[in-house]
CSV table of C-alpha atoms and ligand atoms in Angstrom, one decimal:
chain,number,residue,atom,x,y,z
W,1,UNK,CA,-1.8,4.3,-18.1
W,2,UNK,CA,-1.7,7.4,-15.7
W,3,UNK,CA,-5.0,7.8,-13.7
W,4,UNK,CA,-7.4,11.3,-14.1
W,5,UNK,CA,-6.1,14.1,-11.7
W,6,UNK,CA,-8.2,16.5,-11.0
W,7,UNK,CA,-6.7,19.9,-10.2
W,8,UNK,CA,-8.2,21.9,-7.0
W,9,UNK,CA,-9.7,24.1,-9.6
W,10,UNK,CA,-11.0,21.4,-11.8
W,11,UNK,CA,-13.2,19.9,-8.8
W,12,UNK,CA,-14.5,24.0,-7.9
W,13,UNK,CA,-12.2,23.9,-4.2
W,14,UNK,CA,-12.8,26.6,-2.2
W,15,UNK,CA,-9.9,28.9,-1.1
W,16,UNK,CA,-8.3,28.0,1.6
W,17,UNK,CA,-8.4,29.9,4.9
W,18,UNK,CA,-5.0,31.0,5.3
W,19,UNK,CA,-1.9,30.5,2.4
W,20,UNK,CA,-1.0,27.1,2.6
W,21,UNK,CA,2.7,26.2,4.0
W,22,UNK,CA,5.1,24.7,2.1
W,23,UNK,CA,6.6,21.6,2.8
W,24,UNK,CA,10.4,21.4,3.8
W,25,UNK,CA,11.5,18.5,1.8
W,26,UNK,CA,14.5,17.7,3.9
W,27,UNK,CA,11.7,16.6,6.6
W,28,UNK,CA,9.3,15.2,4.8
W,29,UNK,CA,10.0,11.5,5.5
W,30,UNK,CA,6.3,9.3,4.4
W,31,UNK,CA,3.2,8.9,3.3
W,32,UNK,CA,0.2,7.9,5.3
W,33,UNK,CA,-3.0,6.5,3.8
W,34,UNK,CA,-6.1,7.1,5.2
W,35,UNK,CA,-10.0,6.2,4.1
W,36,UNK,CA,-13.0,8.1,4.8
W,37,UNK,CA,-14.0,5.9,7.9
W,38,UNK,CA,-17.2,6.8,6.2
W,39,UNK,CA,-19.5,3.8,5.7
W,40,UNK,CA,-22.0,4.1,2.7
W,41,UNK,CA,-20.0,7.2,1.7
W,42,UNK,CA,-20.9,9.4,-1.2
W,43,UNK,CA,-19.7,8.9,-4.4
W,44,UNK,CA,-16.9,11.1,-6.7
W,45,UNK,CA,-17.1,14.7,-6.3
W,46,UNK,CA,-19.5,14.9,-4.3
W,47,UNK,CA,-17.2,13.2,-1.5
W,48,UNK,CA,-14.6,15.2,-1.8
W,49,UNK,CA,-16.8,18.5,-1.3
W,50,UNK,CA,-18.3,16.6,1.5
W,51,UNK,CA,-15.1,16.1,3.3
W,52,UNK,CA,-14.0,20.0,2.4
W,53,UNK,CA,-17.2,20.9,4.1
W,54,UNK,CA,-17.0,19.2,6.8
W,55,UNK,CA,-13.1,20.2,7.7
W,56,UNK,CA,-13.5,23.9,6.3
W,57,UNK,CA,-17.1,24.6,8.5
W,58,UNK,CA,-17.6,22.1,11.1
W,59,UNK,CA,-13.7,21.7,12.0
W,60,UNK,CA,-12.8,24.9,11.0
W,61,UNK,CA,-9.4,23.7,9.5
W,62,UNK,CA,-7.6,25.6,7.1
W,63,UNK,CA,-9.0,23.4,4.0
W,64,UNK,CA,-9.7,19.6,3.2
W,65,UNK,CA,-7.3,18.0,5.3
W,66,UNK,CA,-5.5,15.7,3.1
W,67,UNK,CA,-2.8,16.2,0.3
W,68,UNK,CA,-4.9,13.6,-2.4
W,69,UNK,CA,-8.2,12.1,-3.0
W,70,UNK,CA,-9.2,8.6,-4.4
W,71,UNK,CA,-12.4,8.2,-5.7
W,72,UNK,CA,-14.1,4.5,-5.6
W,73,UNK,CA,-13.5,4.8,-9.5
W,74,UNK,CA,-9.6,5.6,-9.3
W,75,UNK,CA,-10.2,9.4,-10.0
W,76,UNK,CA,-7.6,11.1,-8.3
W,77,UNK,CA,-8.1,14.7,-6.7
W,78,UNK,CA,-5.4,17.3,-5.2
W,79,UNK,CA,-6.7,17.8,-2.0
W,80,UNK,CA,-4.2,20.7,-0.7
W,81,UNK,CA,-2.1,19.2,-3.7
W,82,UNK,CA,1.6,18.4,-3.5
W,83,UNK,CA,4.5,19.7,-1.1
W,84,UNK,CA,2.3,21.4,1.4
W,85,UNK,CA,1.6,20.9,5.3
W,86,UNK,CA,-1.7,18.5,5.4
W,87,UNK,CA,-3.9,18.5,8.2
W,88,UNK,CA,-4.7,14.7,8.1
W,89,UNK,CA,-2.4,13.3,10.4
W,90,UNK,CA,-1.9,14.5,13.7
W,91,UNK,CA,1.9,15.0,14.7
W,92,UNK,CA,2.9,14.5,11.1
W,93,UNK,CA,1.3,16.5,8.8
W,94,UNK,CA,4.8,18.5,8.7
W,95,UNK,CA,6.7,15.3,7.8
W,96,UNK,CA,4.2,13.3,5.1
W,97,UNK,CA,2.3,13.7,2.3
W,98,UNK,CA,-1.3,11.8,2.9
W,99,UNK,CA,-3.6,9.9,0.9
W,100,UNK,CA,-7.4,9.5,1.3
W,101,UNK,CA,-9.5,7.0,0.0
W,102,UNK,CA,-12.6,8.3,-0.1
W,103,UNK,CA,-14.9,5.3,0.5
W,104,UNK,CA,-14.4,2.2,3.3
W,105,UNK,CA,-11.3,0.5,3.7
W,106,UNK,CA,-13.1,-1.9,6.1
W,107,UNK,CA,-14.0,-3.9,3.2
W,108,UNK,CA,-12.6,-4.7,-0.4
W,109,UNK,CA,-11.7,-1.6,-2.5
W,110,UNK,CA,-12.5,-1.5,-5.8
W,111,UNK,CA,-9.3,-2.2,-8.1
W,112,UNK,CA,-9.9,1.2,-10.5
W,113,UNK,CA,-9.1,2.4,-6.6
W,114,UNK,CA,-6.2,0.5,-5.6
W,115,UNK,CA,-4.5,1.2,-8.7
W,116,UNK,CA,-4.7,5.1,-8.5
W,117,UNK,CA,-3.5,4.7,-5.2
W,118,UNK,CA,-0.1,2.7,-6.1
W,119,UNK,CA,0.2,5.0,-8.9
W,120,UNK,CA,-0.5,8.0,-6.4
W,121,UNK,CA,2.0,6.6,-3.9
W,122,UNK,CA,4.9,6.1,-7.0
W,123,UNK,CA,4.5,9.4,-8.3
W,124,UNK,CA,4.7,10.9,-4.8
W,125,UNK,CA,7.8,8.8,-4.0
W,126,UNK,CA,9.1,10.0,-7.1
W,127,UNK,CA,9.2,13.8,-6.1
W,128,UNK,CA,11.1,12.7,-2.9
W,129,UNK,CA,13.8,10.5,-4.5
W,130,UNK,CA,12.2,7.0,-3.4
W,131,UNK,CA,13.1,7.5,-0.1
W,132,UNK,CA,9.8,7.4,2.2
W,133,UNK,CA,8.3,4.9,4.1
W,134,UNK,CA,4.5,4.4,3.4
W,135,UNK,CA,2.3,3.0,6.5
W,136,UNK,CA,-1.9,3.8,7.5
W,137,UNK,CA,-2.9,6.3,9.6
W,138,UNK,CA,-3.3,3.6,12.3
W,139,UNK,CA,0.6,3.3,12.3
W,140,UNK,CA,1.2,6.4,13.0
W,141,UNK,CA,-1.8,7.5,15.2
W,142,UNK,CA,-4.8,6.0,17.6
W,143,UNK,CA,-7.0,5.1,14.9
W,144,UNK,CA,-8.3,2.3,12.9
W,145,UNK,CA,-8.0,4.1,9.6
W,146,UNK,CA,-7.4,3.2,6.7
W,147,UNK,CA,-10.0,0.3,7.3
W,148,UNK,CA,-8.9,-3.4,7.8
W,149,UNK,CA,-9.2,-4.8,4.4
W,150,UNK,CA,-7.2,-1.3,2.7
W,151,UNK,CA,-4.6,-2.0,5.5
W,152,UNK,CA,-3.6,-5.5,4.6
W,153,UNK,CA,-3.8,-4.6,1.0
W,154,UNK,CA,-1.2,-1.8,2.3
W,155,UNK,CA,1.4,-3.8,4.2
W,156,UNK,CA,0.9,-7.1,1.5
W,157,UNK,CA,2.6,-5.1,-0.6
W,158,UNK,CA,-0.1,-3.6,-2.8
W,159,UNK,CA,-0.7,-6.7,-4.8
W,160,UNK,CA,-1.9,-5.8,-8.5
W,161,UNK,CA,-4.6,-8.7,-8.5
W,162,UNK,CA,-7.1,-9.0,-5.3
W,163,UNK,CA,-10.0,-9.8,-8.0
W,164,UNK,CA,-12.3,-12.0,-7.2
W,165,UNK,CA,-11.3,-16.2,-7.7
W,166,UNK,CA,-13.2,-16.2,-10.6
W,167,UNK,CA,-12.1,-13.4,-12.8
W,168,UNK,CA,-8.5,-14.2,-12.1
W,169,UNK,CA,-6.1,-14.3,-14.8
W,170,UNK,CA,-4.7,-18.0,-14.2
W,171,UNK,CA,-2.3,-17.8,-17.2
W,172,UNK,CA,-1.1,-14.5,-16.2
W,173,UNK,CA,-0.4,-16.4,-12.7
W,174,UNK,CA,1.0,-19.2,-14.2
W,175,UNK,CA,3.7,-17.5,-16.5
W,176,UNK,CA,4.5,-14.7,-13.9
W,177,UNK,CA,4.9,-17.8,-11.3
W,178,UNK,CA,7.3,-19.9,-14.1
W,179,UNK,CA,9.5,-16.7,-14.6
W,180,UNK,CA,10.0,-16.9,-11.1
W,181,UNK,CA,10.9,-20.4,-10.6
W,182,UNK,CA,13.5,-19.7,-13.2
W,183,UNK,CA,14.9,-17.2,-11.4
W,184,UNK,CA,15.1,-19.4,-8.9
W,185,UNK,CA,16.9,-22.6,-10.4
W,186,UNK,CA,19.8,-20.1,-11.6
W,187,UNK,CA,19.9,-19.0,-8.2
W,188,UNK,CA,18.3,-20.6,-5.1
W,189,UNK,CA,17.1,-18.2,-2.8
W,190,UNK,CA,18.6,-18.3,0.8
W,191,UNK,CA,19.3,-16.2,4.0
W,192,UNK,CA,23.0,-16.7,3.5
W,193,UNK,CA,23.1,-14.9,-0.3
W,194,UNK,CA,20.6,-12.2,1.2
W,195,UNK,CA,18.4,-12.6,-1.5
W,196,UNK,CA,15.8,-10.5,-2.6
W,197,UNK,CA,13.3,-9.4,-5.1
W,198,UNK,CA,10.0,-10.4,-6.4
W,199,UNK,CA,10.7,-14.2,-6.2
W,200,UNK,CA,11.0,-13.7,-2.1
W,201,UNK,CA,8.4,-11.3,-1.8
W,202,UNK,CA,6.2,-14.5,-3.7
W,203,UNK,CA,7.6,-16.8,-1.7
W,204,UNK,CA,6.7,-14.9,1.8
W,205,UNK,CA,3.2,-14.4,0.4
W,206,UNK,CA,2.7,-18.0,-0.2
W,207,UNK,CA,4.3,-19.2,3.3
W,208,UNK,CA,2.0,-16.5,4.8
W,209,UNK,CA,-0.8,-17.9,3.1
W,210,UNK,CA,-0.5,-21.3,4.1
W,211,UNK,CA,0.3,-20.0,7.8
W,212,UNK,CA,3.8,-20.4,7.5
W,213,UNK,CA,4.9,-16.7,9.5
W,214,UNK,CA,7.6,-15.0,7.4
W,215,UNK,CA,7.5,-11.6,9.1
W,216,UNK,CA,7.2,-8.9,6.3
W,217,UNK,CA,6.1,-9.7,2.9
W,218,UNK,CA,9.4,-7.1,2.0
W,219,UNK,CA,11.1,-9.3,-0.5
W,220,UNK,CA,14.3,-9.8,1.5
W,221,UNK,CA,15.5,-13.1,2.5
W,222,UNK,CA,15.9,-12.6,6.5
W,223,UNK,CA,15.7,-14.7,9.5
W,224,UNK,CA,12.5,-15.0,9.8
W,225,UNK,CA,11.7,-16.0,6.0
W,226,UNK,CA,14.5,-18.7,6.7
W,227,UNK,CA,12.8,-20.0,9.9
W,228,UNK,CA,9.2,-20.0,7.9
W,229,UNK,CA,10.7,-22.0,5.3
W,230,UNK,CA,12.7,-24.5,7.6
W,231,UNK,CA,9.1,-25.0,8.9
W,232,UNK,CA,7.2,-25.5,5.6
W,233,UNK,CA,10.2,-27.8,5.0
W,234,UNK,CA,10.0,-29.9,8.1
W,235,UNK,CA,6.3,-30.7,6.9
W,236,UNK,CA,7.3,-31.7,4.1
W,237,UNK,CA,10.3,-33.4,5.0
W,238,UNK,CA,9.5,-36.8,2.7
W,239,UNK,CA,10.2,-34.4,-0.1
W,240,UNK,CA,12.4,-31.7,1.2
W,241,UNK,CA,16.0,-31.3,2.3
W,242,UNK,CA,15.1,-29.3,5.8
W,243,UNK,CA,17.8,-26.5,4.8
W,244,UNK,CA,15.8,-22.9,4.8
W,245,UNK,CA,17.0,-22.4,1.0
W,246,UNK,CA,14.4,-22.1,-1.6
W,247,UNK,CA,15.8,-24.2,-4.7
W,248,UNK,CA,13.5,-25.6,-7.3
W,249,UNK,CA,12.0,-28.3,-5.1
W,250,UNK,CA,11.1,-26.2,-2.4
W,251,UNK,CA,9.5,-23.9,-4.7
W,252,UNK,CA,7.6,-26.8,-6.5
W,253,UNK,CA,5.6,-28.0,-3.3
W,254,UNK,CA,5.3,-24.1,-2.4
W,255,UNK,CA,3.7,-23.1,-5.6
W,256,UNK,CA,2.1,-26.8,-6.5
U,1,LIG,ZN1,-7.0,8.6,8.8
């Protein structure tokens, strides 16, 4: 289901300064997410004309600096909107759209929030033909934004369940995890085939999880996903032929 947007209009924005510049496509090349760095932030609407304030009168920018809004309740808000210059991220507000959560990153975001955002971050990917790299504010700049917790949510991947233990759907997991395995048996997963997909990307959560260092969590079988599942082999190795494929057994004591 596709999140609320609000238009510029629809949350009352003032006019901007001076016209704002277009985007030039050809350059644009990511998207940066950022939070409020805001502790105890307001809520809604009423952030988002905090934030305009605050850049528009006591920065004296052009406008609220980012391209979209997320609201703690997944409301999404066009900022300056799409395809024009941001003023968000310094050195590369000519070459990315930016994102802004408009609570604290530092800790858990709410899920309504999370959601808008991967939905925010497809549809914007969308417009530019899939082709951008998506990273936090502290990737691309001296700064701790978007928050620690919003960051690993960012770079795991932007898992679709962070709920709490309790409210997890445990026969969602459980079917979602036995597709995979079947994907697996038809086709064990190994460095040599280069494989890839959401069966890898599972796998190098889990190995991360149980401190087994993959390197990315990018779904593509590489050396160092190899290397991290030698290791979780060699512990196992009453069990396991030590061989850096994933084949059903591997995948067994992974996921068991
Ligand atoms: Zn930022």
């Amino acid at each position: 289901m596709s999140p609320t947007i609000i238009s510029r209009a629809g949350w009352d924005a003032r006019p901007p300064k001076r016209r704002f510049t277009p985007l030039k496509k050809w350059r644009v090349q990511g998207i940066v997410l950022h939070h409020s760095g805001v502790k105890n932030a307001p809520k809604g609407v009423t952030a988002v004309k905090a934030y305009e304030r605050f850049h528009m009168d006591s920065r004296g920018w052009n406008a609220i600096a980012y391209n979209w809004l997320v609201d703690e309740e997944g409301v999404i808000y066009a900022g300056r909107g799409p395809s024009v210059v941001s003023g968000a991220t310094k050195g590369w507000n000519s070459r990315t759209e930016s994102i802004c959560f408009t609570g604290w990153g530092d800790v858990k975001v709410p899920e309504a929030a999370l959601k808008s955002i991967k939905w925010l971050i497809a549809d914007i990917q969308h417009r530019y033909d899939n082709k951008l790299w998506v990273k936090g504010h502290r990737d691309v700049g001296n700064s701790t934004c978007p928050g620690n917790w919003l960051y690993d949510w960012l770079k795991s991947g932007m898992p679709e369940r962070v709920e709490d233990p309790v409210n997890v759907d445990w026969d969602g997991v459980s079917a979602h995890l036995e597709g995979l395995k079947n994907i697996v048996l038809a086709s064990p997963l190994s460095k040599r085939k280069r494989s890839r997909g959401e069966a890898v990307r599972a796998v190098q959560q889990r190995l991360k999880d149980l401190g087994f260092e993959p390197g990315g969590i990018d779904g593509i079988y590489g050396y160092n996903t190899k290397r991290a599942v030698k290791m979780f082999q060699v512990r196992y190795a009453s069990f396991l032929k030590v061989d850096g494929v994933v084949g059903g057994n591997t995948w067994d004591v992974l996921f068991s």
